[in-house]
PDB file of C-alpha atoms in Angstrom:
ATOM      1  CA  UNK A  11     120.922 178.023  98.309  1.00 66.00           C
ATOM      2  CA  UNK A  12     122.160 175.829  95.536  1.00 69.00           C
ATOM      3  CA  UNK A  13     126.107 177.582  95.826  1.00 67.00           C
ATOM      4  CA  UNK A  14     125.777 176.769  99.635  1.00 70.00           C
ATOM      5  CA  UNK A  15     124.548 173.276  98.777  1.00 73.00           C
ATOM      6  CA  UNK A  16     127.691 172.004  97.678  1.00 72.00           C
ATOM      7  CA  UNK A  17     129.693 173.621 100.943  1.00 76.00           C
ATOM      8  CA  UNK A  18     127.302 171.528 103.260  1.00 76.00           C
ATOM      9  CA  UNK A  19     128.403 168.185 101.114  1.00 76.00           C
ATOM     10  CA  UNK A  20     131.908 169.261 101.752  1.00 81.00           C
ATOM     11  CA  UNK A  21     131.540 170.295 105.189  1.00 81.00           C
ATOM     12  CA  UNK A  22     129.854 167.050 106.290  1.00 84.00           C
ATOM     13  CA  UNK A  23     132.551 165.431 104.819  1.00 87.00           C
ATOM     14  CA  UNK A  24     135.413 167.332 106.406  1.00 88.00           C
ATOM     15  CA  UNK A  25     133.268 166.374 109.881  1.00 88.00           C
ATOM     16  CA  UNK A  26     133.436 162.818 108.988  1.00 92.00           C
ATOM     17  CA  UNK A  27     137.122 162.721 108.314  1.00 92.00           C
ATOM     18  CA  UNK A  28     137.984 164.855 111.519  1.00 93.00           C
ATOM     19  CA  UNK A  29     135.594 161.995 113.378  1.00 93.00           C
ATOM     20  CA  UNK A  30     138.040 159.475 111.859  1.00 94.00           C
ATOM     21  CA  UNK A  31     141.150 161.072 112.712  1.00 95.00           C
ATOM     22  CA  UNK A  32     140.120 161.477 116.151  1.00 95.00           C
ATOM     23  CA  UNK A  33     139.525 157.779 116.583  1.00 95.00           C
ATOM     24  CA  UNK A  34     142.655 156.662 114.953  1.00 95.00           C
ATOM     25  CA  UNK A  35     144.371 159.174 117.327  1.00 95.00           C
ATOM     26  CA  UNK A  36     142.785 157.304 120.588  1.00 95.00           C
ATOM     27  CA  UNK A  37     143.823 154.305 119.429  1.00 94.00           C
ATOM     28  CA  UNK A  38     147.619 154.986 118.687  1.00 94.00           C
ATOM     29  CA  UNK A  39     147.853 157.031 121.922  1.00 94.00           C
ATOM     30  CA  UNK A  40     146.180 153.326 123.244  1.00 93.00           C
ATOM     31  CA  UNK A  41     148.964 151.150 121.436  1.00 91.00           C
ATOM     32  CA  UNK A  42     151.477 153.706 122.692  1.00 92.00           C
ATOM     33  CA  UNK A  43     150.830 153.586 126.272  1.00 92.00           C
ATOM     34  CA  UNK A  44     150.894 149.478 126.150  1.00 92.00           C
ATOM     35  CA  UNK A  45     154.461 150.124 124.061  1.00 91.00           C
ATOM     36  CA  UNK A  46     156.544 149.409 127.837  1.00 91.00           C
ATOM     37  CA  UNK A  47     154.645 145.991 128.218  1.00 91.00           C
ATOM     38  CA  UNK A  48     154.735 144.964 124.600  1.00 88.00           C
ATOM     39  CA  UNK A  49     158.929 145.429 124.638  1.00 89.00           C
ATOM     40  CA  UNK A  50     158.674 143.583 127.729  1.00 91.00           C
ATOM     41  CA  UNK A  51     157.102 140.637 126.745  1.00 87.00           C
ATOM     42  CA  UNK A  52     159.437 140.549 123.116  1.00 83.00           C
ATOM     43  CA  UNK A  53     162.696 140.666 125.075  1.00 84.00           C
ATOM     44  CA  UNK A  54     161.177 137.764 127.468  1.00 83.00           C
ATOM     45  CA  UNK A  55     159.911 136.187 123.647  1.00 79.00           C
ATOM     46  CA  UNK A  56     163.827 136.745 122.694  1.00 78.00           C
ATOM     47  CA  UNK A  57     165.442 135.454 125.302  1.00 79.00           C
ATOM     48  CA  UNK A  58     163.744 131.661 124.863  1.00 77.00           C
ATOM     49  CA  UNK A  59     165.142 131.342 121.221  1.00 82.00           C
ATOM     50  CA  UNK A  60     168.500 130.058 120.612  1.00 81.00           C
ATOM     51  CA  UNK A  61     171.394 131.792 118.909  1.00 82.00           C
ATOM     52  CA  UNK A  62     173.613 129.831 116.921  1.00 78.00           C
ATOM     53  CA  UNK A  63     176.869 131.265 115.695  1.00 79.00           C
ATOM     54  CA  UNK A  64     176.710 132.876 112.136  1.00 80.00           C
ATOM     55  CA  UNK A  65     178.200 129.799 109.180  1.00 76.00           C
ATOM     56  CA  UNK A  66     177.844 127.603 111.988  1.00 81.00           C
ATOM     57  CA  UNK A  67     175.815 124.754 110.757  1.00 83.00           C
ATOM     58  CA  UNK A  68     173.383 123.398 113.819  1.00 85.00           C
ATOM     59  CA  UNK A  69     171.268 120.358 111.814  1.00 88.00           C
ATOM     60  CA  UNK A  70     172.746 117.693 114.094  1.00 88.00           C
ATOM     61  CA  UNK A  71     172.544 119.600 117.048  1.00 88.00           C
ATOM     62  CA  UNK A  72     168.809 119.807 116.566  1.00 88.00           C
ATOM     63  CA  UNK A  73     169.021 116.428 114.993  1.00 90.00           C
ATOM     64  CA  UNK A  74     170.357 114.873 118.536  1.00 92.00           C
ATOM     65  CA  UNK A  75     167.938 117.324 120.125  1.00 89.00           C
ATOM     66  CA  UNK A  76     164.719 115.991 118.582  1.00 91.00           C
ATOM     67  CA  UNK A  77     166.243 112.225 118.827  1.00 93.00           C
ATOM     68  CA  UNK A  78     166.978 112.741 122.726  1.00 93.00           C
ATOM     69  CA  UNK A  79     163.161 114.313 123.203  1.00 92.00           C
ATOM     70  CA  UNK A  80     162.122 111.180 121.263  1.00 93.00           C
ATOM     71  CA  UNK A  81     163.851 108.608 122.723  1.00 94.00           C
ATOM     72  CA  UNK A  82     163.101 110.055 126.850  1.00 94.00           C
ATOM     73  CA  UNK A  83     159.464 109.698 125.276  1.00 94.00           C
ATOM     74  CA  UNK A  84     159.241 106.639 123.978  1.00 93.00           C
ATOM     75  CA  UNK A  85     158.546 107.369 120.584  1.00 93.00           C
ATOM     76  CA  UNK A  86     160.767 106.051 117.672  1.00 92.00           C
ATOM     77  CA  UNK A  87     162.357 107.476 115.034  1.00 93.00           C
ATOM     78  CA  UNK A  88     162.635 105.990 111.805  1.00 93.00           C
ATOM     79  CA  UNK A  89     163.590 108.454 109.537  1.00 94.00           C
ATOM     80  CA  UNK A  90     164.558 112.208 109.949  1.00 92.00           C
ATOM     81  CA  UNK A  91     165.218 114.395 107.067  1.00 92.00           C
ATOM     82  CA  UNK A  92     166.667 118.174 107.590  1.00 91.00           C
ATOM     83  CA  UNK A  93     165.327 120.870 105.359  1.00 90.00           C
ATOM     84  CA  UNK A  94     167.753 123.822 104.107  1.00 90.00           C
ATOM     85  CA  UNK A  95     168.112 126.695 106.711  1.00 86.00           C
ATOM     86  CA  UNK A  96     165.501 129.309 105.569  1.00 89.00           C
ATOM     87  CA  UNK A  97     165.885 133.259 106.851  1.00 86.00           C
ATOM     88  CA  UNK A  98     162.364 133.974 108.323  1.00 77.00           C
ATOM     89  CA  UNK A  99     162.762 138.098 108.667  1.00 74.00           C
ATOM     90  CA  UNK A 100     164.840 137.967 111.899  1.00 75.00           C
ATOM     91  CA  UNK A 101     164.727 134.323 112.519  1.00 82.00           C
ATOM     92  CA  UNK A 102     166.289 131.461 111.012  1.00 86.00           C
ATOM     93  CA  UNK A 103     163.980 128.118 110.142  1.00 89.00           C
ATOM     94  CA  UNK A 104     165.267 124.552 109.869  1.00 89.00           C
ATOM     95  CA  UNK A 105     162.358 122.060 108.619  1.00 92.00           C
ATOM     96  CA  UNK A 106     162.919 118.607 109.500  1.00 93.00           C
ATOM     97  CA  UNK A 107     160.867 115.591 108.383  1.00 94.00           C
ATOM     98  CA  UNK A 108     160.353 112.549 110.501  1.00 94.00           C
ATOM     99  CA  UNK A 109     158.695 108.975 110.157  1.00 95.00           C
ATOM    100  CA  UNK A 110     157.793 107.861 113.542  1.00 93.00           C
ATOM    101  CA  UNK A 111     156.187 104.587 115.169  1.00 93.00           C
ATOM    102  CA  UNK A 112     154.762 104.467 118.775  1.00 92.00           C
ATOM    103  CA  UNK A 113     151.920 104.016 120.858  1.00 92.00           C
ATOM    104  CA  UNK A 114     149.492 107.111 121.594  1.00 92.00           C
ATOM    105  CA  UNK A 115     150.780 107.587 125.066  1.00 94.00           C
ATOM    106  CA  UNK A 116     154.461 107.874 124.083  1.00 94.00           C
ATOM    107  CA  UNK A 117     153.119 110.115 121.065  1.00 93.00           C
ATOM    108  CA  UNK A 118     151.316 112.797 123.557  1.00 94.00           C
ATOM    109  CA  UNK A 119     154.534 112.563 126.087  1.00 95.00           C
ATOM    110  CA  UNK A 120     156.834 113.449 122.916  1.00 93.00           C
ATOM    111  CA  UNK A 121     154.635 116.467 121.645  1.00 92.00           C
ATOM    112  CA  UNK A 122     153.981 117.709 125.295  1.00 93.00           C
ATOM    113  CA  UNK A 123     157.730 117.663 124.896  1.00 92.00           C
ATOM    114  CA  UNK A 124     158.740 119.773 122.607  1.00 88.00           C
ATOM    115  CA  UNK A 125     155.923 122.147 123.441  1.00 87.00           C
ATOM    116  CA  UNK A 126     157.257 123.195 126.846  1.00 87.00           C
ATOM    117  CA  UNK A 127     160.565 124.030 125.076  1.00 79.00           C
ATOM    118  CA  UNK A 128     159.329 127.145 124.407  1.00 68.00           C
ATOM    119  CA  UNK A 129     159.283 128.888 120.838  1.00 64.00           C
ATOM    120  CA  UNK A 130     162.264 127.379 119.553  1.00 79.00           C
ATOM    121  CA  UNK A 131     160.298 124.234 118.233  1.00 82.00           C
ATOM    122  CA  UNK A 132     156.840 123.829 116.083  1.00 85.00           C
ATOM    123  CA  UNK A 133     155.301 120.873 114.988  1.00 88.00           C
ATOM    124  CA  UNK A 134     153.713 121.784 111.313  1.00 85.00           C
ATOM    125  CA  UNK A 135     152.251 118.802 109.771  1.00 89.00           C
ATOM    126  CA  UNK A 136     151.386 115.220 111.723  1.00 93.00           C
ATOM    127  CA  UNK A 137     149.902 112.465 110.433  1.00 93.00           C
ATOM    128  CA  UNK A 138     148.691 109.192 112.257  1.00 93.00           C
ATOM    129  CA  UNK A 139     147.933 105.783 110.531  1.00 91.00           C
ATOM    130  CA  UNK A 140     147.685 102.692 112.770  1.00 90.00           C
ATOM    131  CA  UNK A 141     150.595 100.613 113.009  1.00 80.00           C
ATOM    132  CA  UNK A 142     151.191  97.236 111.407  1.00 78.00           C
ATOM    133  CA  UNK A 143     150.916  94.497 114.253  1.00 73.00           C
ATOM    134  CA  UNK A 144     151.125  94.912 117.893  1.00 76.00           C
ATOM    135  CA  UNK A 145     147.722  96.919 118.565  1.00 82.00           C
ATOM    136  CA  UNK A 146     147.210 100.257 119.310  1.00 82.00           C
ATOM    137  CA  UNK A 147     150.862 100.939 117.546  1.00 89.00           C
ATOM    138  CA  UNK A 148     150.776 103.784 115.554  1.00 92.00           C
ATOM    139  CA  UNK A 149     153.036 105.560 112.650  1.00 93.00           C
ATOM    140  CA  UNK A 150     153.019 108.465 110.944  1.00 94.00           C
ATOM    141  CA  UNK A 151     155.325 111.091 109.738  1.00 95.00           C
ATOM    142  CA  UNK A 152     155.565 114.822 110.881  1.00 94.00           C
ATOM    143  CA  UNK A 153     157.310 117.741 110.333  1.00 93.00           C
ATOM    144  CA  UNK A 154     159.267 120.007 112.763  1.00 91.00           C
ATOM    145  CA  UNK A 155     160.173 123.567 112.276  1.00 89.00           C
ATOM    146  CA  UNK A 156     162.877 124.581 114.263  1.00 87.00           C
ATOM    147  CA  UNK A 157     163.490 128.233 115.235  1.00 87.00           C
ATOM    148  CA  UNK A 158     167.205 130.033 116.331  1.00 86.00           C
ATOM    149  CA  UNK A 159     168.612 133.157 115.598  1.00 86.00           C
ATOM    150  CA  UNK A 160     171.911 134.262 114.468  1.00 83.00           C
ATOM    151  CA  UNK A 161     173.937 137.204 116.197  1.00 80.00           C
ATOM    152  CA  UNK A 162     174.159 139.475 112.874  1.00 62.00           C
ATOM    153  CA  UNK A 163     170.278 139.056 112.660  1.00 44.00           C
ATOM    154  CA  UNK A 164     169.548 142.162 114.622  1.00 49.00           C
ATOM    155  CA  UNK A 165     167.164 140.910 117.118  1.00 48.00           C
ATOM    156  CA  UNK A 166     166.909 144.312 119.431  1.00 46.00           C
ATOM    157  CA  UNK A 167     164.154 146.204 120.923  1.00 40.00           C
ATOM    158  CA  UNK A 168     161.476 147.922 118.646  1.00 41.00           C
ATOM    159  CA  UNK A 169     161.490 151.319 119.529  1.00 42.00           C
ATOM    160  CA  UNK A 170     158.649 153.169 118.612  1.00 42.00           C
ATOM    161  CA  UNK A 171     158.947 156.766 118.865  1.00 45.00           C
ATOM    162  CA  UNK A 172     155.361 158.642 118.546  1.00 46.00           C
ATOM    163  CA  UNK A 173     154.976 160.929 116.103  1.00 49.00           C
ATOM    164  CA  UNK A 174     154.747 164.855 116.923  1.00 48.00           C
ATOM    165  CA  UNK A 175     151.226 166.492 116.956  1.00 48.00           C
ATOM    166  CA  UNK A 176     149.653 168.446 114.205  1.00 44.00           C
TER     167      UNK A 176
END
């Protein structure tokens, strides 16, 4: 009895980590059935970002970008401030901070803006003071993070290939 005692320990446990394995196996073969629409929706994820050729240095052309969104808006610019290109795995990040003055209306136009531009552009930080003398003016600042990609980056399909049974 007391030999066989320890065997049951060790058998429950073997039962438990079978159990486990067979649940992580249901999952992957999930994850790998759903691998077709996943790639699907990345390449259509892909295709909205921007690529920019490698050295080439694109600050003012996201510079005039934001200024154009801003100006069809009605918001003003006062300031804008690029950040240093930063490598993001297989995307590329430019940060740029803005001082801005405008009314709310003009405000939500501009954001609504640059949201239905896809991926490529993501507002960070915003802050909102009131203005100084015309009412309902408002300022603030804000920061923009602008995504691209290079050609050299890589950007192609995952592939996942499953893994042969044991």
């Amino acid at each position: 009895y007391f030999a066989g005692q320890s065997r049951l320990a060790e058998w429950k446990d073997v039962g438990k980590v079978r159990a486990s394995l067979k649940d992580r196996r249901v999952i992957a073969e999930h994850l790998l059935e759903q691998q077709e629409s996943v790639n699907k929706d990345l390449d259509e994820f892909r295709n909205q970002i921007p690529q920019h050729p490698m050295g080439k240095d694109v600050t003012a052309e996201l510079l005039k970008m934001l200024e154009k969104t801003a100006s069809e808006n009605g918001l003003t610019l006062l300031r804008r401030e690029a950040d240093k290109e930063k490598s993001v795995g297989d995307l590329y990040e430019l940060s740029i901070n803005c001082s801005w003055e405008a009314e709310l209306d003009p405000l939500v136009r501009f954001l609504y803006a640059l949201q239905v531009q896809g991926a490529i552009l993501d507002i960070r930080q915003l802050t909102v003071t009131p203005g100084a003398g015309a009412p309902g003016r408002l300022k603030g600042n804000f920061t923009v993070d602008c995504a691209y990609t290079r050609p050299s980056s890589g950007l192609g399909t995952v592939q996942v290939q499953p893994e042969a049974p044991r």
